[in-house]
Short mmCIF file of C-alpha atoms in Angstrom, two decimals:
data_model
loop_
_atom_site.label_atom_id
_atom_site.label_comp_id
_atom_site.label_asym_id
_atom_site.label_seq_id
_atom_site.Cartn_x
_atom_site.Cartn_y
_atom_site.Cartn_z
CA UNK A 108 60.07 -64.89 48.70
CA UNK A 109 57.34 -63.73 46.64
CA UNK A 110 59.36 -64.22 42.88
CA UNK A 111 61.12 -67.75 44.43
CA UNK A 112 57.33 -68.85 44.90
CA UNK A 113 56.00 -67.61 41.21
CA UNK A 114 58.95 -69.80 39.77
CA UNK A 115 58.24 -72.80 42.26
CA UNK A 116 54.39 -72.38 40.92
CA UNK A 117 55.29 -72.03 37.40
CA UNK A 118 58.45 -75.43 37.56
CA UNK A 119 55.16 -77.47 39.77
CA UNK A 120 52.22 -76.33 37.34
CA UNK A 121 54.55 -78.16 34.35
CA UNK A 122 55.94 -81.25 36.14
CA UNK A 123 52.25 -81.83 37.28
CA UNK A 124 50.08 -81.32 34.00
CA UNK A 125 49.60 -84.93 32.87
CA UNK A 126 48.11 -85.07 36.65
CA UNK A 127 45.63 -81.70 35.81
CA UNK A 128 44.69 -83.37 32.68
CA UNK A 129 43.02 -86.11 35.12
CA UNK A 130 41.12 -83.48 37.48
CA UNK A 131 37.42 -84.37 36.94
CA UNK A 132 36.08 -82.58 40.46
CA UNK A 133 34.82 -78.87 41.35
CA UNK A 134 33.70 -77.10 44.20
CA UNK A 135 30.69 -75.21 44.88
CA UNK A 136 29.57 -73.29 48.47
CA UNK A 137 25.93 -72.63 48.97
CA UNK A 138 24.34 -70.39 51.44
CA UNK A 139 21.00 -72.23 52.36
CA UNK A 140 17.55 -70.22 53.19
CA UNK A 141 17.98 -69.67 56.79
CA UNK A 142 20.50 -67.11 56.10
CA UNK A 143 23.49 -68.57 58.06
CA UNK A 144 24.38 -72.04 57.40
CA UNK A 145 26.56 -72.70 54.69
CA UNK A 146 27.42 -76.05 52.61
CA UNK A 147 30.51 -77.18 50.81
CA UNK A 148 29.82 -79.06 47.92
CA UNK A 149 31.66 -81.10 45.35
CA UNK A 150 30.66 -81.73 41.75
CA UNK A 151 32.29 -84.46 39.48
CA UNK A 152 32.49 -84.93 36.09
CA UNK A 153 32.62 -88.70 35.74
CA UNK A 154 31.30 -91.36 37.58
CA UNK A 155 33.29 -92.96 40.37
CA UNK A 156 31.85 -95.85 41.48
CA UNK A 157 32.55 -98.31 44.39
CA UNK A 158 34.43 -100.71 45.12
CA UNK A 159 37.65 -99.38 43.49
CA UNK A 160 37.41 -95.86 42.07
CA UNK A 161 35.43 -93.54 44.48
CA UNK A 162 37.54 -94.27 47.14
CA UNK A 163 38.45 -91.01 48.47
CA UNK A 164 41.70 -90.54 50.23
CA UNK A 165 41.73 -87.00 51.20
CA UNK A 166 39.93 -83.38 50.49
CA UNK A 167 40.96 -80.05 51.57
CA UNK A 168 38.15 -77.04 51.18
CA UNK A 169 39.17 -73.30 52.62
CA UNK A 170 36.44 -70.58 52.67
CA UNK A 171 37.51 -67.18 51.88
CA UNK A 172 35.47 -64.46 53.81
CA UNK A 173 35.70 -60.55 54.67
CA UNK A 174 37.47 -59.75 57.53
CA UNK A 175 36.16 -60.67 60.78
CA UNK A 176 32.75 -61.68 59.22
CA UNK A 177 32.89 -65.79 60.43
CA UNK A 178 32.25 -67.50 63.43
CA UNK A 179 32.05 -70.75 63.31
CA UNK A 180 29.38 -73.29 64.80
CA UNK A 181 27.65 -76.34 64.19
CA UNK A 182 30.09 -78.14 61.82
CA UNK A 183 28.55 -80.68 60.29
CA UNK A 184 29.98 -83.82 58.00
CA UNK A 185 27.80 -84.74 55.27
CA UNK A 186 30.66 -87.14 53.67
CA UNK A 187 33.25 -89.05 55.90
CA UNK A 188 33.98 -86.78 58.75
CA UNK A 189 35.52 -82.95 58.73
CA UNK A 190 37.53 -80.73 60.25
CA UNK A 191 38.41 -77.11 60.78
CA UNK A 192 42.34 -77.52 60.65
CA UNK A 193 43.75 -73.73 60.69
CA UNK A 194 42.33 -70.30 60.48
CA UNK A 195 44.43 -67.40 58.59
CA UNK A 196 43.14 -64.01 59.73
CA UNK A 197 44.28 -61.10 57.23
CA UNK A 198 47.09 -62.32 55.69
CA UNK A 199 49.30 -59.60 53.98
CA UNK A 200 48.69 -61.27 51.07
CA UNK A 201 44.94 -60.16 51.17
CA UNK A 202 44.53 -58.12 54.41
CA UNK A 203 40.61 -58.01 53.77
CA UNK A 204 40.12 -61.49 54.12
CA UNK A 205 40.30 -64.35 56.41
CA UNK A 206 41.03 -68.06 55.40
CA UNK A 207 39.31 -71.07 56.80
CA UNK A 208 40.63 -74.70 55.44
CA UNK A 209 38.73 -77.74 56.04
CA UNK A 210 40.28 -81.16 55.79
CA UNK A 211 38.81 -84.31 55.34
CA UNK A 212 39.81 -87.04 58.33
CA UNK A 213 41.07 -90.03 56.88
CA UNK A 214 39.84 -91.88 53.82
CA UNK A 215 35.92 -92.25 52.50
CA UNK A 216 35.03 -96.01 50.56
CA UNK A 217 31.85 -97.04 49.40
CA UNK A 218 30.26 -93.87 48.29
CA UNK A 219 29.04 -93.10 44.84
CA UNK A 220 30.48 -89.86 42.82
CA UNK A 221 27.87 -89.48 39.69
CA UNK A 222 28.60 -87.41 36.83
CA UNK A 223 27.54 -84.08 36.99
CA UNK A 224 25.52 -84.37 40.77
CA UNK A 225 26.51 -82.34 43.22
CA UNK A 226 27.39 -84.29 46.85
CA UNK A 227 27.57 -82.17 49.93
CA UNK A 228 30.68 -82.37 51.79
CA UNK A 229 30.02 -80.86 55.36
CA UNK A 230 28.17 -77.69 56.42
CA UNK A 231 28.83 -75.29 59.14
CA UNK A 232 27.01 -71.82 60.79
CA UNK A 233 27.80 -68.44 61.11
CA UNK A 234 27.54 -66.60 64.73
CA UNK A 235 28.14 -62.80 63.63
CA UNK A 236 26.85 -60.83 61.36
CA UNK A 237 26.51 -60.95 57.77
CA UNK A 238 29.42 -59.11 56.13
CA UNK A 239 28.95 -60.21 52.68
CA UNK A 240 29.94 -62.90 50.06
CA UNK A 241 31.75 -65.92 51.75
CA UNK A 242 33.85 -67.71 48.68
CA UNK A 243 36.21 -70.67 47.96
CA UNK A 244 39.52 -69.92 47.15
CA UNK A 245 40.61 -69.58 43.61
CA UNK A 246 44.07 -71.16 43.59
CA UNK A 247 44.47 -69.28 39.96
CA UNK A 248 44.25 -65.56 41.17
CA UNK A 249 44.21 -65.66 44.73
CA UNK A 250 46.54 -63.62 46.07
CA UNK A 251 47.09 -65.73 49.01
CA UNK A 252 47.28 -68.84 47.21
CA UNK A 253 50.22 -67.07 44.85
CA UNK A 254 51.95 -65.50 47.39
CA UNK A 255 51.50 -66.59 49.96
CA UNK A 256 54.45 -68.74 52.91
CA UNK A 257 54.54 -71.99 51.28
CA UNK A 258 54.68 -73.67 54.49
CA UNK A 259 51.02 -72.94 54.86
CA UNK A 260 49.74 -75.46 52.52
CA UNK A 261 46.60 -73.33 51.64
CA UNK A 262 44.71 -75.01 49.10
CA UNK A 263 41.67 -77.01 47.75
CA UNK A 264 42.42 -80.46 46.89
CA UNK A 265 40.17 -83.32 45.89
CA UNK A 266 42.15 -86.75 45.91
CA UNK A 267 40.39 -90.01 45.05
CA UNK A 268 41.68 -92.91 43.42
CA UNK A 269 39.47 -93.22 39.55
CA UNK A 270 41.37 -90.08 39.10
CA UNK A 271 44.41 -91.33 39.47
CA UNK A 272 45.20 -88.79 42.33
CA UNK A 273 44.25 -85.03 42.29
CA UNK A 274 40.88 -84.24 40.31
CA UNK A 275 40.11 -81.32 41.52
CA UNK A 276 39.60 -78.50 38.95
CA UNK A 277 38.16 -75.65 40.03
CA UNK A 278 34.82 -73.72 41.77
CA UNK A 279 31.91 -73.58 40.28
CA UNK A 280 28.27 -71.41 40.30
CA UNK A 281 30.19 -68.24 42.11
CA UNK A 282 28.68 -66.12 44.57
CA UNK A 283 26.19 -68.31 45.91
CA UNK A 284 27.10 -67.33 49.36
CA UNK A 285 25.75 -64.22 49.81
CA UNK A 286 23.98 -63.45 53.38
CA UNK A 287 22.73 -59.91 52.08
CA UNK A 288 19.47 -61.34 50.53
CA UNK A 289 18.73 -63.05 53.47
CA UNK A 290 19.79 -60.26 56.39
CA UNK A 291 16.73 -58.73 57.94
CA UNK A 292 16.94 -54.91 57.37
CA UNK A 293 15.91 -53.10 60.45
CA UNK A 294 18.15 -50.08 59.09
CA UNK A 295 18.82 -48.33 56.02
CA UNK A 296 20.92 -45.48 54.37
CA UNK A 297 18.76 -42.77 52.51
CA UNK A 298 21.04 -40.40 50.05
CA UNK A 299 19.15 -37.00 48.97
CA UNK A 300 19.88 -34.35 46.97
CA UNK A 301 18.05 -30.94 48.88
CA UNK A 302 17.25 -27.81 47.23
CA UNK A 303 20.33 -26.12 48.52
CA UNK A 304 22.73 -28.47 46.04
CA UNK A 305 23.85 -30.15 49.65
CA UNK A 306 23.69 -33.98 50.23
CA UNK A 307 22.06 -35.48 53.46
CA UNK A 308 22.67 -39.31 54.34
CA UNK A 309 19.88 -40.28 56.36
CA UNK A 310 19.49 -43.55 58.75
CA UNK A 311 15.88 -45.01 58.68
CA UNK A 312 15.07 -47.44 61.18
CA UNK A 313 12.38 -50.05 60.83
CA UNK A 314 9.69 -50.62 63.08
CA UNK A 315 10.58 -54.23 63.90
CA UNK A 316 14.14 -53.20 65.14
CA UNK A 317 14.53 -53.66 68.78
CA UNK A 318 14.13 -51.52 72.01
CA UNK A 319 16.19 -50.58 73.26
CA UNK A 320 19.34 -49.58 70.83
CA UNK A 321 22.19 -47.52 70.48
CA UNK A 322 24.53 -46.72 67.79
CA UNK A 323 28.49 -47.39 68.82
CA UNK A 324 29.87 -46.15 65.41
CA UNK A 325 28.79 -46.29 62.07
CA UNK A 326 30.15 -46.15 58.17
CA UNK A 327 28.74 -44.33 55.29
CA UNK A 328 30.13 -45.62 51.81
CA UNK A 329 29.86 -43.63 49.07
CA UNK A 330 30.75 -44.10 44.97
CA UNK A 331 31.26 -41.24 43.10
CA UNK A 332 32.49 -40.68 39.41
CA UNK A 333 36.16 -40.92 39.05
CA UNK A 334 37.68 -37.18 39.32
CA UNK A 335 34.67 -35.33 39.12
CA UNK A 336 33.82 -35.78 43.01
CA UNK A 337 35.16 -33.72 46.13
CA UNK A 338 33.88 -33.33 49.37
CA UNK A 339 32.92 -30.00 50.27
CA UNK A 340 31.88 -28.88 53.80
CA UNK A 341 30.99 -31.65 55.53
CA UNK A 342 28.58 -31.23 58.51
CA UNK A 343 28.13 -33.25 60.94
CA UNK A 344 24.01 -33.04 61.68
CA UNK A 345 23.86 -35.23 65.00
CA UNK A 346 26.06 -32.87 67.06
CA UNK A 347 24.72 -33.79 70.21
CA UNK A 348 25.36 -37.94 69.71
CA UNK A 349 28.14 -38.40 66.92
CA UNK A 350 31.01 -36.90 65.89
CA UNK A 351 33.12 -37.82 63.00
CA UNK A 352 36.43 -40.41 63.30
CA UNK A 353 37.65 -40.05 59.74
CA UNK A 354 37.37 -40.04 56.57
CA UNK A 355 39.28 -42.57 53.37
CA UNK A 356 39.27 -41.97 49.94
CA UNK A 357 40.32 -44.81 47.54
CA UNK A 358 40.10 -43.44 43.77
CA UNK A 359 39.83 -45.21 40.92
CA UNK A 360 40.63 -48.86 42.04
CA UNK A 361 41.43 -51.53 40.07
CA UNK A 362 38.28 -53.32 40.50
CA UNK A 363 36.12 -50.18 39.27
CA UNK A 364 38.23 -47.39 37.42
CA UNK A 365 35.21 -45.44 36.94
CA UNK A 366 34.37 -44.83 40.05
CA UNK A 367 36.37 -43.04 43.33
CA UNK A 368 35.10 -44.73 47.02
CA UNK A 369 34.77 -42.48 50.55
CA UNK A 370 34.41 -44.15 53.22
CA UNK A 371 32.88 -41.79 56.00
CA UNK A 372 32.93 -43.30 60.01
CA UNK A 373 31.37 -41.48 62.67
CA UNK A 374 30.96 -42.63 66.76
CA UNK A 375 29.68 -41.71 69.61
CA UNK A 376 30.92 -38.70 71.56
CA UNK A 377 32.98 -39.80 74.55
CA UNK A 378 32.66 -43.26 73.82
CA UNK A 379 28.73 -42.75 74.71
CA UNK A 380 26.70 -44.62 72.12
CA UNK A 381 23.56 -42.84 70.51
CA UNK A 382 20.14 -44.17 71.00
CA UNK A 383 17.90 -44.69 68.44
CA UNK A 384 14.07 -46.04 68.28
CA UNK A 385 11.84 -47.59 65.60
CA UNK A 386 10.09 -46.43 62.63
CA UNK A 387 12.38 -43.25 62.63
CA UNK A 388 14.54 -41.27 60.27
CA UNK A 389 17.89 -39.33 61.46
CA UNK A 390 19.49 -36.72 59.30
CA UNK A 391 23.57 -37.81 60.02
CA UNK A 392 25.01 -35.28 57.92
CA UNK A 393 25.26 -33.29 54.71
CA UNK A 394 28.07 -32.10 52.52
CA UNK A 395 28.34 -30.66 48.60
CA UNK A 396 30.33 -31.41 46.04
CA UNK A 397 33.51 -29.27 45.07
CA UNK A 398 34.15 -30.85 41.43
CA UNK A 399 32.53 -30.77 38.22
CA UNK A 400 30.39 -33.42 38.09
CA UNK A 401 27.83 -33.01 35.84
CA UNK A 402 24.94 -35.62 34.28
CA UNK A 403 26.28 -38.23 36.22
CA UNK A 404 25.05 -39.58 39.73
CA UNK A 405 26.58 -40.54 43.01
CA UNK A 406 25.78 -43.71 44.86
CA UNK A 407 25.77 -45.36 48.43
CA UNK A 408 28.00 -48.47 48.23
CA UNK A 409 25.81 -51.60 47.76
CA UNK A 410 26.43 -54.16 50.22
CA UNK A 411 25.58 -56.83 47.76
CA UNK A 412 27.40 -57.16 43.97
CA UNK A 413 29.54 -54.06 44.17
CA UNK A 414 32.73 -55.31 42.79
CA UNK A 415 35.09 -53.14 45.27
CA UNK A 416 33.22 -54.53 48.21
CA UNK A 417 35.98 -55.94 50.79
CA UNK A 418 37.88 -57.98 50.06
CA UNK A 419 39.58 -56.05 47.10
CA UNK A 420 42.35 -55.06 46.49
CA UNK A 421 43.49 -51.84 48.69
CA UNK A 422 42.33 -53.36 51.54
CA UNK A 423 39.42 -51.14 51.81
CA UNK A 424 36.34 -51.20 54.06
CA UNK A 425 33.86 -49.58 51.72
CA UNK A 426 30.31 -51.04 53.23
CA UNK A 427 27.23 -49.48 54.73
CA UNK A 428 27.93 -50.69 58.67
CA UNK A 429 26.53 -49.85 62.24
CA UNK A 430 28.01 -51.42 65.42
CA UNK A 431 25.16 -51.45 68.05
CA UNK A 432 26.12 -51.04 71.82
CA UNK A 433 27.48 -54.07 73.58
CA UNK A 434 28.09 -55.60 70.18
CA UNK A 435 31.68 -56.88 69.33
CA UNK A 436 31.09 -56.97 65.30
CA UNK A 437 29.45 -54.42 63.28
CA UNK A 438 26.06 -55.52 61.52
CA UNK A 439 25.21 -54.35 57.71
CA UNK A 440 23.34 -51.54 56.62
CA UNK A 441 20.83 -51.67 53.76
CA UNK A 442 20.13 -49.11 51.29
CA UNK A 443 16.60 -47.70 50.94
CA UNK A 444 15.44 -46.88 47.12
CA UNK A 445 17.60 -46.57 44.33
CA UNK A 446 20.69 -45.31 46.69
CA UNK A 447 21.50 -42.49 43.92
CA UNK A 448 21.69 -39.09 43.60
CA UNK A 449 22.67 -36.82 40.55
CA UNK A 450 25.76 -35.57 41.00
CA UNK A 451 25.95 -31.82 40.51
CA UNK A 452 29.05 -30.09 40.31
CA UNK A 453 30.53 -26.26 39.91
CA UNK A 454 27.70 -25.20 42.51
CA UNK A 455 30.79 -24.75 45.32
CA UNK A 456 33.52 -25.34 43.20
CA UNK A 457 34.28 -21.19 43.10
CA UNK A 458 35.42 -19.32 45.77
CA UNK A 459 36.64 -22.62 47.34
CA UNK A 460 40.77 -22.58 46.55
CA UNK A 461 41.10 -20.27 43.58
CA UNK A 462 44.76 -19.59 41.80
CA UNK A 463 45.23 -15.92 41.85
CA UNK A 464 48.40 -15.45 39.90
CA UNK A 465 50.82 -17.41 37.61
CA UNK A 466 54.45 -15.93 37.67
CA UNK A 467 57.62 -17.68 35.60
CA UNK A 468 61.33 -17.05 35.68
CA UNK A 469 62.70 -14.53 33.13
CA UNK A 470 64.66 -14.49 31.29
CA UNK A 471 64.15 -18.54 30.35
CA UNK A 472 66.74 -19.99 28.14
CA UNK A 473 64.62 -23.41 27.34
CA UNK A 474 64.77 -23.52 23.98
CA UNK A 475 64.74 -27.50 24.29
CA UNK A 476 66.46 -27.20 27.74
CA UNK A 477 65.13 -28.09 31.42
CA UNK A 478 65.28 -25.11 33.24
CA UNK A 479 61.82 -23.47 32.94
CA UNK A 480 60.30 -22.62 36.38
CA UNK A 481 56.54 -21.65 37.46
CA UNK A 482 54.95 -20.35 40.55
CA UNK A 483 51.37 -20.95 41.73
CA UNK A 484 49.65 -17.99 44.13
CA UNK A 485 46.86 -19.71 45.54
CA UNK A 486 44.25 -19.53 48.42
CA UNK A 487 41.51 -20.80 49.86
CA UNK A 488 42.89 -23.06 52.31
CA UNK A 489 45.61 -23.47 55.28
CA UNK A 490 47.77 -25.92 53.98
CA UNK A 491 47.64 -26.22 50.08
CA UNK A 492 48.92 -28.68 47.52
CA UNK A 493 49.81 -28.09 43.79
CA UNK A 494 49.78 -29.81 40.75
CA UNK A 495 50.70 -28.41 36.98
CA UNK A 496 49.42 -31.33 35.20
CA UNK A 497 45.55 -31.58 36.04
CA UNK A 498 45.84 -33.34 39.47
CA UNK A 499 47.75 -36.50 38.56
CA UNK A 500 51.12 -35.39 40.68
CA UNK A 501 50.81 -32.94 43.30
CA UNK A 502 53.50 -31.13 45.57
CA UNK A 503 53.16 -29.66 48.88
CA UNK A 504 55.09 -26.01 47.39
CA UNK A 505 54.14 -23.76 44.60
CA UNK A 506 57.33 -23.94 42.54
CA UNK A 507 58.32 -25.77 40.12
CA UNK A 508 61.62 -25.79 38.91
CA UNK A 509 63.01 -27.97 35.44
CA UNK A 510 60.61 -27.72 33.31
CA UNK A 511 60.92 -28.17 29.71
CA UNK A 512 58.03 -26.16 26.84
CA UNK A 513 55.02 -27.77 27.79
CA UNK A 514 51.46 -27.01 28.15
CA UNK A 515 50.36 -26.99 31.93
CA UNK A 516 47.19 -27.59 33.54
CA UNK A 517 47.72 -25.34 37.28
CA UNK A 518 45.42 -27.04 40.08
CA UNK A 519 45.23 -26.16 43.84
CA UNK A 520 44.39 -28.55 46.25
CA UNK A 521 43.45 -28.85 50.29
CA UNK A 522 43.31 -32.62 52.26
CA UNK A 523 40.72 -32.04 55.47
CA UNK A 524 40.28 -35.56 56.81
CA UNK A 525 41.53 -37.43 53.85
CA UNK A 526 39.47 -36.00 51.81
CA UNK A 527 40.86 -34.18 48.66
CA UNK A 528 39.17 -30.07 47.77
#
């Protein structure tokens, strides 16, 4: 399905390009002051002018937003009248996103499209929390939009008749829909770096946040250099309240190669939420770091401009999150300071899994042949993984059999919670 639609979109982008030459309209969505309402907007580049040539015969706008992060109230029409026509929730297309097209009802005559001033289109509220950057959809790298069933009919579309049919072109001003700037931060994340070499992640609370309130679950993101960050003994520090519910690692991703992502989640033990009160700061945990790093830092996971923030592409949920008792959605998390540490490494790194011995076959023929063998002796851990080529394949036994003259680079490796030692 997916190759049948890149050819359909590939046959339709020629047959149609006399009618792109002609598109003369963009889009723009704008997150006004209060925080939560949000207006579509369109922009032309000519005038159309009434009687004849700004009559509009039909729009279609669709708001791309992180998962579960809209709720939808108070739509309002600013031009003709709107409507929410279908809702896409995760689409395995782009599973960290939901889809939200708005159609125009009917035709609009009479108004006046100016060159280069914006008109609003309709507006609409938001009923849950912020969750980050709501966005129109990019029908040139959308993933939805390129692969998506083509019996959905996803798309933006601006038809009016001094364009001769389709004009529109495109978004405009990106990113203008960000709720973070606006969300009132009665919690933060604190990363330190303590004497001992170990990290603590603290939560501050703010003396404005309400009483009473408990903590469901939470999420700790974290960004650390790309190979030169492991996990070593986490500890959980609220042991009475929280335990932790698992840890994801997503390294290097395509949106930030530098950089490996760990997303830590804690909750409540026995279901039992943990209260918290104003104006105070809880220690959550601490860990250390089994790599190398050195002269580098590590960072908690802005909720605001990080480009792997969901949605991305390995359908990750890498943001600093709480979800407060009685509360369906989880509410964001801000960062207090800089949200950086140095990242230190070799301080744990020893003594941790440690290769004891190297062994290989004798007598080996190689000699240009493929039947070189190596063993790895290893410990350290319960359940080890090995790798002869610095870490980018690894096998669950210490053999390796067929292998030609090579140099090798011997690792040893443990997974405890999806996190790689």
């Amino acid at each position: 399905m997916s190759t049948h639609r890149r050819y359909l979109l590939i046959f339709s982008f020629f047959i149609s390009f006399g009618k792109w030459l002609s598109a003369q309209a963009e889009y723009h969505l704008l997150l006004q002051p209060d925080g939560k309402t949000y207006t579509a907007f369109v922009r032309p580049q000519v005038d159309w002018l009434p009687p004849v040539n700004s009559l509009l015969h039909s729009a279609k706008v669709v708001v791309v937003v992180p998962a579960n992060g809209l709720e939808i109230n108070n739509l309002q029409s600013h031009l003709g009248q709107w409507q929410l026509t279908n809702t896409i929730e995760q689409p395995l297309e782009n599973a960290g996103a939901d889809y939200f097209l708005f159609e125009l009802v009917g035709s609009v005559a009479d108004s006046t499209f100016l060159e280069g001033v914006e008109m609003p289109l309709f507006s609409f509220e938001n009923d849950r929390p912020c969750a980050g950057t709501f966005e129109l959809m990019d029908m040139a790298t959308d993933p939805f939009a390129l692969y998506g069933p083509m019996n959905m009919a996803i798309e933006q579309s601006f038809v009016v008749e001094g364009a001769g049919g389709e004009a529109y072109l495109g978004n405009y001003d990106l990113r203008q829909a960000d709720c973070m700037p606006y969300w009132d931060c009665q919690m933060e994340y604190q990363i330190m770096l303590t004497p001992s070499g170990y990290y603590e992640i603290h939560l501050l609370t703010g003396n404005g946040m309400p009483a009473p309130t408990a903590i469901q679950s939470l999420k700790v993101a974290l960004k650390v250099p790309t190979n030169f960050f492991q996990i070593y003994d986490l500890t959980n520090l609220q042991t009475n309240a929280l335990t932790f519910s698992g840890v994801m690692r997503f390294d290097a991703p395509a949106e930030e190669p530098g950089f490996d992502y760990i997303a830590i989640n804690m909750t409540g033990i026995g279901g039992q939420p943990m209260p918290i009160s104003a104006g105070t700061d809880i220690t959550l945990m601490k860990f250390g770091n089994g790599g190398s790093c050195q002269g580098d830092s590590i960072f908690l996971v802005k909720n605001v401009g990080d480009p792997f923030f969901p949605p991305n592409s390995q359908n990750a949920i890498v943001r600093q999150q709480v979800l407060l008792e009685n509360a369906v959605f989880p509410q964001p998390v801000c960062i207090s300071g800089s949200g950086a540490a140095p990242c230190l490494g070799c301080l744990f790194s020893s003594n941790v899994l440690s290769i004891n011995d190297i062994s290989t076959a004798g007598p080996v023929l190689c000699l240009g042949q493929t039947d070189g063998t190596i063993q790895l002796f290893a410990e350290g851990a319960d359940s080890l993984n090995y790798s002869i080529n610095g870490g980018q394949t690894w096998q669950p036994y210490p053999i390796f059999n067929d292998l030609t003259i090579t140099p090798i680079n011997p690792l040893s490796g443990a997974t405890t919670m999806g996190v790689r030692s």
